[in-house]
mmCIF file of C-alpha atoms and ligand atoms in Angstrom:
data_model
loop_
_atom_site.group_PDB
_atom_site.id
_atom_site.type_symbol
_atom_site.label_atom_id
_atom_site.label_comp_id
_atom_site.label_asym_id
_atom_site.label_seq_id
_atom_site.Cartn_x
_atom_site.Cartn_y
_atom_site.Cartn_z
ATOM 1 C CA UNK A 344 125.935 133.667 37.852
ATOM 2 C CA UNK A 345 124.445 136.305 39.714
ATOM 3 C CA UNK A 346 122.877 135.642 43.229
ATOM 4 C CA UNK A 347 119.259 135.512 44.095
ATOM 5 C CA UNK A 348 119.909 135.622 47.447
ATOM 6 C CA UNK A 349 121.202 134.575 51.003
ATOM 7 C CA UNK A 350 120.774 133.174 54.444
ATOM 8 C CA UNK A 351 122.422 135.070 57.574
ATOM 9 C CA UNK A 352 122.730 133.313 60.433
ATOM 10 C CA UNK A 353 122.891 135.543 63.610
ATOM 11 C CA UNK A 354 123.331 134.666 66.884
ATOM 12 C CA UNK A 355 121.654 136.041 70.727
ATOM 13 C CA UNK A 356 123.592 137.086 72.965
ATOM 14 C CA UNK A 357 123.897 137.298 77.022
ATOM 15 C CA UNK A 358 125.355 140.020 79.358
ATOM 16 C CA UNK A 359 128.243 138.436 81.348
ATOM 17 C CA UNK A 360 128.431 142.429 82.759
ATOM 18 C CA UNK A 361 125.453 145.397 82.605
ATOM 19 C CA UNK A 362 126.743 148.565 84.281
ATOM 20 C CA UNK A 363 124.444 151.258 83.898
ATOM 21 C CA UNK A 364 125.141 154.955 84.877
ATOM 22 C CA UNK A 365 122.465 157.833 85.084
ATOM 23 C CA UNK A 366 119.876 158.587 82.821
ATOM 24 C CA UNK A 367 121.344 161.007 80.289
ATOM 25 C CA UNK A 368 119.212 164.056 78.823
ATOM 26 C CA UNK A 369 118.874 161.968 75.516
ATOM 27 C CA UNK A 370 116.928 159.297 77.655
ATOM 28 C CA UNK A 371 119.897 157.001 77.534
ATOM 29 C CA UNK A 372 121.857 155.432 79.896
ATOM 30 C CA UNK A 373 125.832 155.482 79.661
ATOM 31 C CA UNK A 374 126.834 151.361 80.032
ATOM 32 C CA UNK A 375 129.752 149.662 80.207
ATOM 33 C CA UNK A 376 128.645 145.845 79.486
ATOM 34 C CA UNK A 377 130.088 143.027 78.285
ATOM 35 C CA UNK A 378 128.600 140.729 75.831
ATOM 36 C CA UNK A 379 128.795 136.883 74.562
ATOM 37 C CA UNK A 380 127.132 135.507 71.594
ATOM 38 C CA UNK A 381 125.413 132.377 72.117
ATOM 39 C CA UNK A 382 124.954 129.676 69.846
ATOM 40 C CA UNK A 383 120.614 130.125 69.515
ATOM 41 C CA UNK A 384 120.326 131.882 66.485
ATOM 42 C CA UNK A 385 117.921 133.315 63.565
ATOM 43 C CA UNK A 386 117.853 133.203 60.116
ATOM 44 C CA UNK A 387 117.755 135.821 58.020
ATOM 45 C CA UNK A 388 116.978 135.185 54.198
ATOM 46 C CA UNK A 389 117.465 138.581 51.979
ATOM 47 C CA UNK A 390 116.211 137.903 48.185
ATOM 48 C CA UNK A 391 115.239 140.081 45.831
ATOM 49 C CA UNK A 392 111.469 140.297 45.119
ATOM 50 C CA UNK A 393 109.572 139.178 42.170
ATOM 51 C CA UNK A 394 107.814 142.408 41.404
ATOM 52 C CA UNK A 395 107.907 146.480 42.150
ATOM 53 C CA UNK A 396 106.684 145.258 45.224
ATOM 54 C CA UNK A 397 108.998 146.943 47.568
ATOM 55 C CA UNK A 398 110.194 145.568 51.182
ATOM 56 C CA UNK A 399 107.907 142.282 52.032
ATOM 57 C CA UNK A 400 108.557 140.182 55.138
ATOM 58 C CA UNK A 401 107.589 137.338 56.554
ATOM 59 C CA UNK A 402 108.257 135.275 59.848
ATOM 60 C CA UNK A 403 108.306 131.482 60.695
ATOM 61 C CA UNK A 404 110.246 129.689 63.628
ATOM 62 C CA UNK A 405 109.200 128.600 67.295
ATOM 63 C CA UNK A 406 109.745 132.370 68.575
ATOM 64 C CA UNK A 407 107.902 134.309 65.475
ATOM 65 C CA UNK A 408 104.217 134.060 66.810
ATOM 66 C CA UNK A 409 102.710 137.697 67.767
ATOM 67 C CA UNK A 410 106.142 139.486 65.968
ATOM 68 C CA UNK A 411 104.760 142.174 63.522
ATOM 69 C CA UNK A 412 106.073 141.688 59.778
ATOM 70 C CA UNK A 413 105.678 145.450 59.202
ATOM 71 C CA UNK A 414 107.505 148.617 59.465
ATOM 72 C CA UNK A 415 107.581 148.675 63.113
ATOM 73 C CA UNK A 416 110.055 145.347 62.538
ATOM 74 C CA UNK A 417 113.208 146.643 63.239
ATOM 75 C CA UNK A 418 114.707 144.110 60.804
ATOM 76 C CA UNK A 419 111.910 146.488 57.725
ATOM 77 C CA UNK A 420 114.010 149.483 59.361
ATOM 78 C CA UNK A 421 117.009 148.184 58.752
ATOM 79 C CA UNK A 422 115.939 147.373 55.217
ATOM 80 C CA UNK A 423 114.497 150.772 54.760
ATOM 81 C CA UNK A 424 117.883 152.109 56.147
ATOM 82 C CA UNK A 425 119.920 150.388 53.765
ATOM 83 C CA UNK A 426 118.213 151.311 50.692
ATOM 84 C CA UNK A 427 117.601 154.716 51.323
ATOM 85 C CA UNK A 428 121.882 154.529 52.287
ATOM 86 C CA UNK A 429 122.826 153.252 48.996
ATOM 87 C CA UNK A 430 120.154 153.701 46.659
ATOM 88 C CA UNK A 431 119.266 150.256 46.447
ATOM 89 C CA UNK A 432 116.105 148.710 44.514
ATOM 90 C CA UNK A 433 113.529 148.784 46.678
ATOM 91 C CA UNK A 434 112.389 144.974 45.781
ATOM 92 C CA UNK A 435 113.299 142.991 48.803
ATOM 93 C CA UNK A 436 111.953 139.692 49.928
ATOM 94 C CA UNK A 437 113.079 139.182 53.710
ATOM 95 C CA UNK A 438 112.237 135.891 56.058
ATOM 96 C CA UNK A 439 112.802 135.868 59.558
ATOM 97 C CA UNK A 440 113.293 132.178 60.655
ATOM 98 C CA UNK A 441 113.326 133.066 64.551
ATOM 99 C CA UNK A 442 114.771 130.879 67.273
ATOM 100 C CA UNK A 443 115.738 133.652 69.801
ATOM 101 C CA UNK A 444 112.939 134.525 72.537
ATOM 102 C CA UNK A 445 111.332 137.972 71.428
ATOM 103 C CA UNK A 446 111.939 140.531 74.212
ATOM 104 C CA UNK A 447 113.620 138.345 76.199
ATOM 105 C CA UNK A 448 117.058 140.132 77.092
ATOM 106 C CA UNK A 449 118.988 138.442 74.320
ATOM 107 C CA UNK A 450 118.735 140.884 71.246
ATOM 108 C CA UNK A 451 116.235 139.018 68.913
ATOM 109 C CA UNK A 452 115.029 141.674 66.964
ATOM 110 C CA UNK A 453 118.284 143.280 67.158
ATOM 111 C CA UNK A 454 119.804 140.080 65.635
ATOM 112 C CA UNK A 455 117.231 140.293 62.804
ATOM 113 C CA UNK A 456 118.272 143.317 61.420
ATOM 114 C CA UNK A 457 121.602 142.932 61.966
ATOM 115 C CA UNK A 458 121.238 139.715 59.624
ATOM 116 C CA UNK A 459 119.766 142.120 57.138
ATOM 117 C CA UNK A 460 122.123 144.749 56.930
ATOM 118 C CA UNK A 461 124.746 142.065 56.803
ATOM 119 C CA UNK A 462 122.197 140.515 53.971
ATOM 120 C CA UNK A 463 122.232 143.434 51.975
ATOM 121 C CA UNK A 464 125.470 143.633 51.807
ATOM 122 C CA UNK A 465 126.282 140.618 50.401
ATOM 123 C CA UNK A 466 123.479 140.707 48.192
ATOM 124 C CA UNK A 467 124.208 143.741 46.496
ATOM 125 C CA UNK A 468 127.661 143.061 46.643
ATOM 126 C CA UNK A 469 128.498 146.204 48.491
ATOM 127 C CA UNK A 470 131.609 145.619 50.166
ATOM 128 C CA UNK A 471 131.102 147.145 53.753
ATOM 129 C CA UNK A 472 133.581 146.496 56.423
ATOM 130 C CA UNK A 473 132.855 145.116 59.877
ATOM 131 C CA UNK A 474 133.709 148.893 61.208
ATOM 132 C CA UNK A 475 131.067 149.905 58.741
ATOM 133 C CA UNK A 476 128.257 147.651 58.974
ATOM 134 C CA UNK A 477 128.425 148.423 62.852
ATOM 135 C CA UNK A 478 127.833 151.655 61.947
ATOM 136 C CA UNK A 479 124.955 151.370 60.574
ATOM 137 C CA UNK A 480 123.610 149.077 63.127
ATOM 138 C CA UNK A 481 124.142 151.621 65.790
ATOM 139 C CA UNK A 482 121.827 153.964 63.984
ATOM 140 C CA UNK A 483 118.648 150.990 64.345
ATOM 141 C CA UNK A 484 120.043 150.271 68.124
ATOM 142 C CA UNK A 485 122.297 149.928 70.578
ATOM 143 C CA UNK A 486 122.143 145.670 70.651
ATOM 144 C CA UNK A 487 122.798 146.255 66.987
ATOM 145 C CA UNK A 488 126.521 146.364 66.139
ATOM 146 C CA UNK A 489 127.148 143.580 68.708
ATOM 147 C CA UNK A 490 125.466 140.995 66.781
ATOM 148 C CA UNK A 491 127.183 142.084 63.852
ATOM 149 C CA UNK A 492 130.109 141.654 65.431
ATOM 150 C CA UNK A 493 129.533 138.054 68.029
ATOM 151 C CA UNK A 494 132.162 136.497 70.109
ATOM 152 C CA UNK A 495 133.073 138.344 73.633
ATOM 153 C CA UNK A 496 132.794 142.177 73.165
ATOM 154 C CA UNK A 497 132.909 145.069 75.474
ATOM 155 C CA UNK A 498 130.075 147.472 74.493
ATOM 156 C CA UNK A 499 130.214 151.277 75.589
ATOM 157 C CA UNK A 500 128.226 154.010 74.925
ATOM 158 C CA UNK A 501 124.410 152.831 74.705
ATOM 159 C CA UNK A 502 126.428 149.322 74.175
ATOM 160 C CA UNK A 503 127.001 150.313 70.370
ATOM 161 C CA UNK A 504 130.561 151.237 71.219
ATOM 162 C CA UNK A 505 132.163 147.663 70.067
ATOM 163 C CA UNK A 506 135.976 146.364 71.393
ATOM 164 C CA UNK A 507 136.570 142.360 70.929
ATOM 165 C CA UNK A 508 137.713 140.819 73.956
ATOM 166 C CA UNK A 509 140.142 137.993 73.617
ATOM 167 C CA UNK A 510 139.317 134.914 75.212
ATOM 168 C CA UNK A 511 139.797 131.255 75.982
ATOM 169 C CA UNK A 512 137.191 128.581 76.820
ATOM 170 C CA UNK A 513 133.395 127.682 75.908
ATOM 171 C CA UNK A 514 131.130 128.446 78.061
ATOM 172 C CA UNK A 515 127.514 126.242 78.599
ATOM 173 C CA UNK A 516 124.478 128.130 78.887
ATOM 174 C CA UNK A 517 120.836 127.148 80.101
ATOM 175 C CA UNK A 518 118.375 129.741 79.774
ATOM 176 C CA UNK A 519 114.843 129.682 81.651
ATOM 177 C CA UNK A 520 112.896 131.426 79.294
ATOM 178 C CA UNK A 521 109.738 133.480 80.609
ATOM 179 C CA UNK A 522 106.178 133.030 78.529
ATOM 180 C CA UNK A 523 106.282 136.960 77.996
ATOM 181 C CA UNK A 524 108.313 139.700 77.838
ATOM 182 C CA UNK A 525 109.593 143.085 79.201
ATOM 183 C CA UNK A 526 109.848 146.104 77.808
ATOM 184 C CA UNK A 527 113.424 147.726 77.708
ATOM 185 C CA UNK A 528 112.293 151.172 78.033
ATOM 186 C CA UNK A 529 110.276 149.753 81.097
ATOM 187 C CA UNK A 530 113.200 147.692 82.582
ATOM 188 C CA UNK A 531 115.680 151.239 82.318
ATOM 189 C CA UNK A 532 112.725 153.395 83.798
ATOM 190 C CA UNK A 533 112.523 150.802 86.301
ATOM 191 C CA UNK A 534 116.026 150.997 87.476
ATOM 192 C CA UNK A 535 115.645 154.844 87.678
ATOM 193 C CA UNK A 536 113.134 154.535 90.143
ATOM 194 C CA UNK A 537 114.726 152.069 92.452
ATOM 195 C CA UNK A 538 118.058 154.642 92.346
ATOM 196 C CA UNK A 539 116.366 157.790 92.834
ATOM 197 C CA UNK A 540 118.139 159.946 95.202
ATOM 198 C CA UNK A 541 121.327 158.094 95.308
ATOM 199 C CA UNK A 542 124.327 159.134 93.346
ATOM 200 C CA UNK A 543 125.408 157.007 90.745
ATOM 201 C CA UNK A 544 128.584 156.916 89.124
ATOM 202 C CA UNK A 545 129.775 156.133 85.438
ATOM 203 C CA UNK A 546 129.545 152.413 84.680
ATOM 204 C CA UNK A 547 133.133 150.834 84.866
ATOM 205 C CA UNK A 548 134.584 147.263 83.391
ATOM 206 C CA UNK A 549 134.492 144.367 85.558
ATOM 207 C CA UNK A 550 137.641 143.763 86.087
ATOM 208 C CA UNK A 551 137.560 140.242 87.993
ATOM 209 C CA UNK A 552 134.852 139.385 84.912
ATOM 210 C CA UNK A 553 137.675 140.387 82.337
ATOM 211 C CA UNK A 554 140.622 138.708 83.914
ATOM 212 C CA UNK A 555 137.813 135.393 84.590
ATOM 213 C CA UNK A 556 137.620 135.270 80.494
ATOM 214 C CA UNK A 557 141.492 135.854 79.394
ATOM 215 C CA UNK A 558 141.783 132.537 81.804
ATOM 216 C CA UNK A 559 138.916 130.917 80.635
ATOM 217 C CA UNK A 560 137.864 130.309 83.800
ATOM 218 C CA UNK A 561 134.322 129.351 83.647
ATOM 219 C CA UNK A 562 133.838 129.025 87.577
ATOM 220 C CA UNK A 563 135.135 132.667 87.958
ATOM 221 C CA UNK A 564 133.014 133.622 85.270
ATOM 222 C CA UNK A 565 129.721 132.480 86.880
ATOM 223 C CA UNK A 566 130.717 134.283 90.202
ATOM 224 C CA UNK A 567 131.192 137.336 88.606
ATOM 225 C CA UNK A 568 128.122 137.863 86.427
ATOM 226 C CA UNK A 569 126.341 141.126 87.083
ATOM 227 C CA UNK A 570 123.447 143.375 85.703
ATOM 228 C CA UNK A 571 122.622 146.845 87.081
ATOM 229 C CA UNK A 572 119.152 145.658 85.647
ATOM 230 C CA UNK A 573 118.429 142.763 86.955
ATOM 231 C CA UNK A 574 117.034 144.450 90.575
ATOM 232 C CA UNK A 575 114.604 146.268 87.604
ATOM 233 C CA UNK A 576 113.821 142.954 86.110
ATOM 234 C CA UNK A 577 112.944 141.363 89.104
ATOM 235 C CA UNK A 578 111.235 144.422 90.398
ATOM 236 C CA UNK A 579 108.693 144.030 87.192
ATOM 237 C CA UNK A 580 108.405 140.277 87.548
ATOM 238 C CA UNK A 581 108.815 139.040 90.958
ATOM 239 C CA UNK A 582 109.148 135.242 89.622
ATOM 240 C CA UNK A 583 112.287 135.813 88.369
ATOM 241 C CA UNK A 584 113.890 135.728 91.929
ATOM 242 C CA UNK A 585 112.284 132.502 92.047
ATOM 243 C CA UNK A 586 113.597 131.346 88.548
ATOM 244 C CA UNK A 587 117.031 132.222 89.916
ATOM 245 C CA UNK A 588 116.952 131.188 93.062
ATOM 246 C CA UNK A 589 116.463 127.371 91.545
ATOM 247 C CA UNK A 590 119.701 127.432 89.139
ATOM 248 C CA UNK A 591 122.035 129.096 92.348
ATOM 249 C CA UNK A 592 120.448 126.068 94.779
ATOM 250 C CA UNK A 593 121.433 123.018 91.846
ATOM 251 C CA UNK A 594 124.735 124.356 91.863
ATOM 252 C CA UNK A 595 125.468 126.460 89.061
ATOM 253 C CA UNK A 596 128.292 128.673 88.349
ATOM 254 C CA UNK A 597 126.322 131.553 88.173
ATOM 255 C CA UNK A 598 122.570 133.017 87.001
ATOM 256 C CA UNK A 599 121.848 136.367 85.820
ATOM 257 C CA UNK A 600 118.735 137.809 84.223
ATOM 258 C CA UNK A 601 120.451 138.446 80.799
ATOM 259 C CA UNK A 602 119.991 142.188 79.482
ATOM 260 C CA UNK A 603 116.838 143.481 80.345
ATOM 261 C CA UNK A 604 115.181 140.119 81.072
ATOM 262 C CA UNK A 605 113.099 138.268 81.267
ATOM 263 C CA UNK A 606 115.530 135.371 80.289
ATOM 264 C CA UNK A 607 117.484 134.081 83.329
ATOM 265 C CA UNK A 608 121.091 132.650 82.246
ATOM 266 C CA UNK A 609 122.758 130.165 84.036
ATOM 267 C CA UNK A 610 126.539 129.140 83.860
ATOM 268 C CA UNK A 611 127.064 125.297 84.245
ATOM 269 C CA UNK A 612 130.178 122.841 84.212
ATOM 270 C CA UNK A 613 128.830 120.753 81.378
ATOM 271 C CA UNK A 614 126.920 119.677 78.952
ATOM 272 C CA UNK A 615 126.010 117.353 81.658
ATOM 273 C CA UNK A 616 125.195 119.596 84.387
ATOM 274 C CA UNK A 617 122.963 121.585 81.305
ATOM 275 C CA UNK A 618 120.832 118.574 80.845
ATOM 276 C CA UNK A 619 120.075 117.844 84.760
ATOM 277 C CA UNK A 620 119.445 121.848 85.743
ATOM 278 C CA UNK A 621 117.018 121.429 82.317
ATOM 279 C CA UNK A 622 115.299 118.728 83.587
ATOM 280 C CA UNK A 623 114.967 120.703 87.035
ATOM 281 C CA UNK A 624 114.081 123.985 85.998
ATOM 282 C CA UNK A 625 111.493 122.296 83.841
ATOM 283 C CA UNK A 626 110.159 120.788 86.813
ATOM 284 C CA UNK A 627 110.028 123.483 88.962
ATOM 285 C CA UNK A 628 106.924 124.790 87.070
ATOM 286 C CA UNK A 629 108.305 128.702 87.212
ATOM 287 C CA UNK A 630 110.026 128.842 83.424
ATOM 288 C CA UNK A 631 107.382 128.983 80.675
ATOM 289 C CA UNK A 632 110.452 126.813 78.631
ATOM 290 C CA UNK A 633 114.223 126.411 78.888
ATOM 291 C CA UNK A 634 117.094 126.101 75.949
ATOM 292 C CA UNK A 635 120.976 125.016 76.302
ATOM 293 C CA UNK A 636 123.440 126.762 74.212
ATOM 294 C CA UNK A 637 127.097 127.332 74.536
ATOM 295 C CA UNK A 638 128.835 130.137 73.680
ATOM 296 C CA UNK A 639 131.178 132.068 72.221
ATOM 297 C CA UNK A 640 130.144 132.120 68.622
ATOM 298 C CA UNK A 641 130.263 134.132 65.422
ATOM 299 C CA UNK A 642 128.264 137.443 64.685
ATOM 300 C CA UNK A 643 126.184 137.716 61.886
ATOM 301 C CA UNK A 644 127.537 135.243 58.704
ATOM 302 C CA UNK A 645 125.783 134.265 55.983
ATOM 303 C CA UNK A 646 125.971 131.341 55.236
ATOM 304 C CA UNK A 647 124.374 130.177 52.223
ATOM 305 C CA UNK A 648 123.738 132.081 48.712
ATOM 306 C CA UNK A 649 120.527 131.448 46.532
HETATM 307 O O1 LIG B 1789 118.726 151.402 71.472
HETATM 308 P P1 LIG B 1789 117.453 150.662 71.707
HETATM 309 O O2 LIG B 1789 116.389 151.024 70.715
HETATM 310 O O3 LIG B 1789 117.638 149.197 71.815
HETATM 311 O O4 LIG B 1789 116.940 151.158 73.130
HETATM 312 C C1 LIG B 1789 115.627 150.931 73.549
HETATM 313 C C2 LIG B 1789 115.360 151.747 74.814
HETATM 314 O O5 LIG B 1789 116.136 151.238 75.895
HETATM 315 C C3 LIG B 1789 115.731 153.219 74.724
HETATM 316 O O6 LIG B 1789 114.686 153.980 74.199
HETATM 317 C C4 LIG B 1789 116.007 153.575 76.182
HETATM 318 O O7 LIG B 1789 114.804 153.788 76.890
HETATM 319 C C5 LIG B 1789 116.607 152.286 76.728
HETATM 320 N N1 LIG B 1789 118.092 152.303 76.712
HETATM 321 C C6 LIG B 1789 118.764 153.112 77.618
HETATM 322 N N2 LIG B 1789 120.136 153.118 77.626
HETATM 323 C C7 LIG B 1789 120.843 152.339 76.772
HETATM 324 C C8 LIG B 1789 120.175 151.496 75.851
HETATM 325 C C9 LIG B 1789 118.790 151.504 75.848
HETATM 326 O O8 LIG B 1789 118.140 153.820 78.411
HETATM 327 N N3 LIG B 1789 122.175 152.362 76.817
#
């Protein structure tokens, strides 16, 4: 019987690692980072449509309030993308169930289309590879490929330039989630300003954050988080410092504003030590909300067919 249609499920990610080098002519940055895919994720359903109608999308989910359902989606772009690719029917029903904080730092939108390229796919039964679909996702941007991909990667490039990283352990995540966002074009022009004049070199590995993962060393791990953006970040939104400065005095392993903020990541022992810094950071009254969520986990999967 032939399929109607099916649910992604795609996951957000943190930075463990954001090196940034100089702005580029292009109005890119060259970064070396290094990502992990945590387990918060969206849902993308890809069906096709009743009628002629062409691409028609619609949100639901605690994080889809305000989050246009137009073209200027990046998850319509990537449905655009795909059909104009392949020569697809353009009949497409897409819904968006969204848990991920929208412009938070932790890919949301770039999870979204990610789940509909990797939709499409399956849908129309084309057959792409990993290599292929990454592709593609580096063409609607540079968070793209890596939530095709999930687990611990190394991006390069713009961060579209995907190599796995082995590595042992799970990791326990509480994020302190800010009640808006920042703009990733603002956070980068940000960081230009606050390195004018100084000379800044090409973005390089972390090494102590590389060998910290191949030993699954989730202490090590916390101490060597880092994010050429996060002075940016805070820059923007002066909280933040606060925000962090609460997770480092409880004790955790680490905090780091993840990507290009606003979320603020923090590395814990436990499950246990997750639920008390929670409880905390809720009380502190300087995070509009805060989620646990361990990591690694999968890229984009579907995992159920209509
Ligand atoms: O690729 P994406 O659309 O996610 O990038 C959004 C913006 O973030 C870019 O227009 C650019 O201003 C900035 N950016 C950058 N360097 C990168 C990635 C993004 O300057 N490596």
């Amino acid at each position: 019987m032939k399929i109607k249609g099916v649910v992604v499920r795609v996951p957000g990610k943190v930075n463990l690692h954001l090196g940034v080098g100089p702005l580029d002519p292009d109005g890119y940055h060259e970064v070396t980072t290094i990502f992990q895919a945590i387990a918060l994720y969206d849902d993308v359903t890809v069906k096709f449509g009743a009628s002629e109608t062409g691409i028609v999308l619609a949100l639901t989910g605690s994080t889809a309030a305000g989050v246009p359902a137009d073209s200027t989606n990046l998850a319509y772009r990537a449905a655009a993308l795909m059909i104009e690719r392949y020569s697809l029917t353009p009949d497409l029903s897409i819904h968006l169930k969204k848990e991920i904080p929208v412009a938070g730092g932790m890919a949301g939108g770039s999870a979204d289309a990610a789940g509909v390229l990797a939709g499409i796919d399956a849908l129309f039964e084309l057959g792409l590879s990993r290599d292929e679909l990454e592709r593609i996702a580096a063409e609607l941007g540079s968070d793209v490929p890596f939530s095709i991909a999930g687990g611990i990667a190394i991006g390069r490039g713009r961060g579209d330039q995907i190599t796995p990283v082995l590595s042992r352990g799970s990791y326990h995540w509480v994020l302190a989630l800010a009640g808006s966002g920042l703009s990733t074009p603002a956070v980068y022009g940000e960081c230009d300003r606050l390195r004018e004049g100084l000379d800044i070199s090409r973005p390089q590995v972390n090494d102590a954050m590389m060998q910290a993962l191949r030993a699954g060393d989730a202490q090590a791990v916390g101490s060597a988080l880092s994010n050429d953006l996060q002075a940016a970040a805070c820059s923007l939104r002066p909280a933040l410092r606060l925000v962090l400065d609460v997770g480092m005095d409880y004790g955790a392993y680490g905090g780091i504003v993840s990507g290009s903020g606003p979320t603020v990541a923090f590395l814990v022992s436990d499950e246990e030590k997750a639920l008390d810094l929670t409880v905390a950071l809720s009380a502190s009254g300087v995070v509009a909300g805060v989620i646990r969520a361990s990591g690694p986990t999968h890229g984009a999967r579907v995992i159920e067919t209509l």
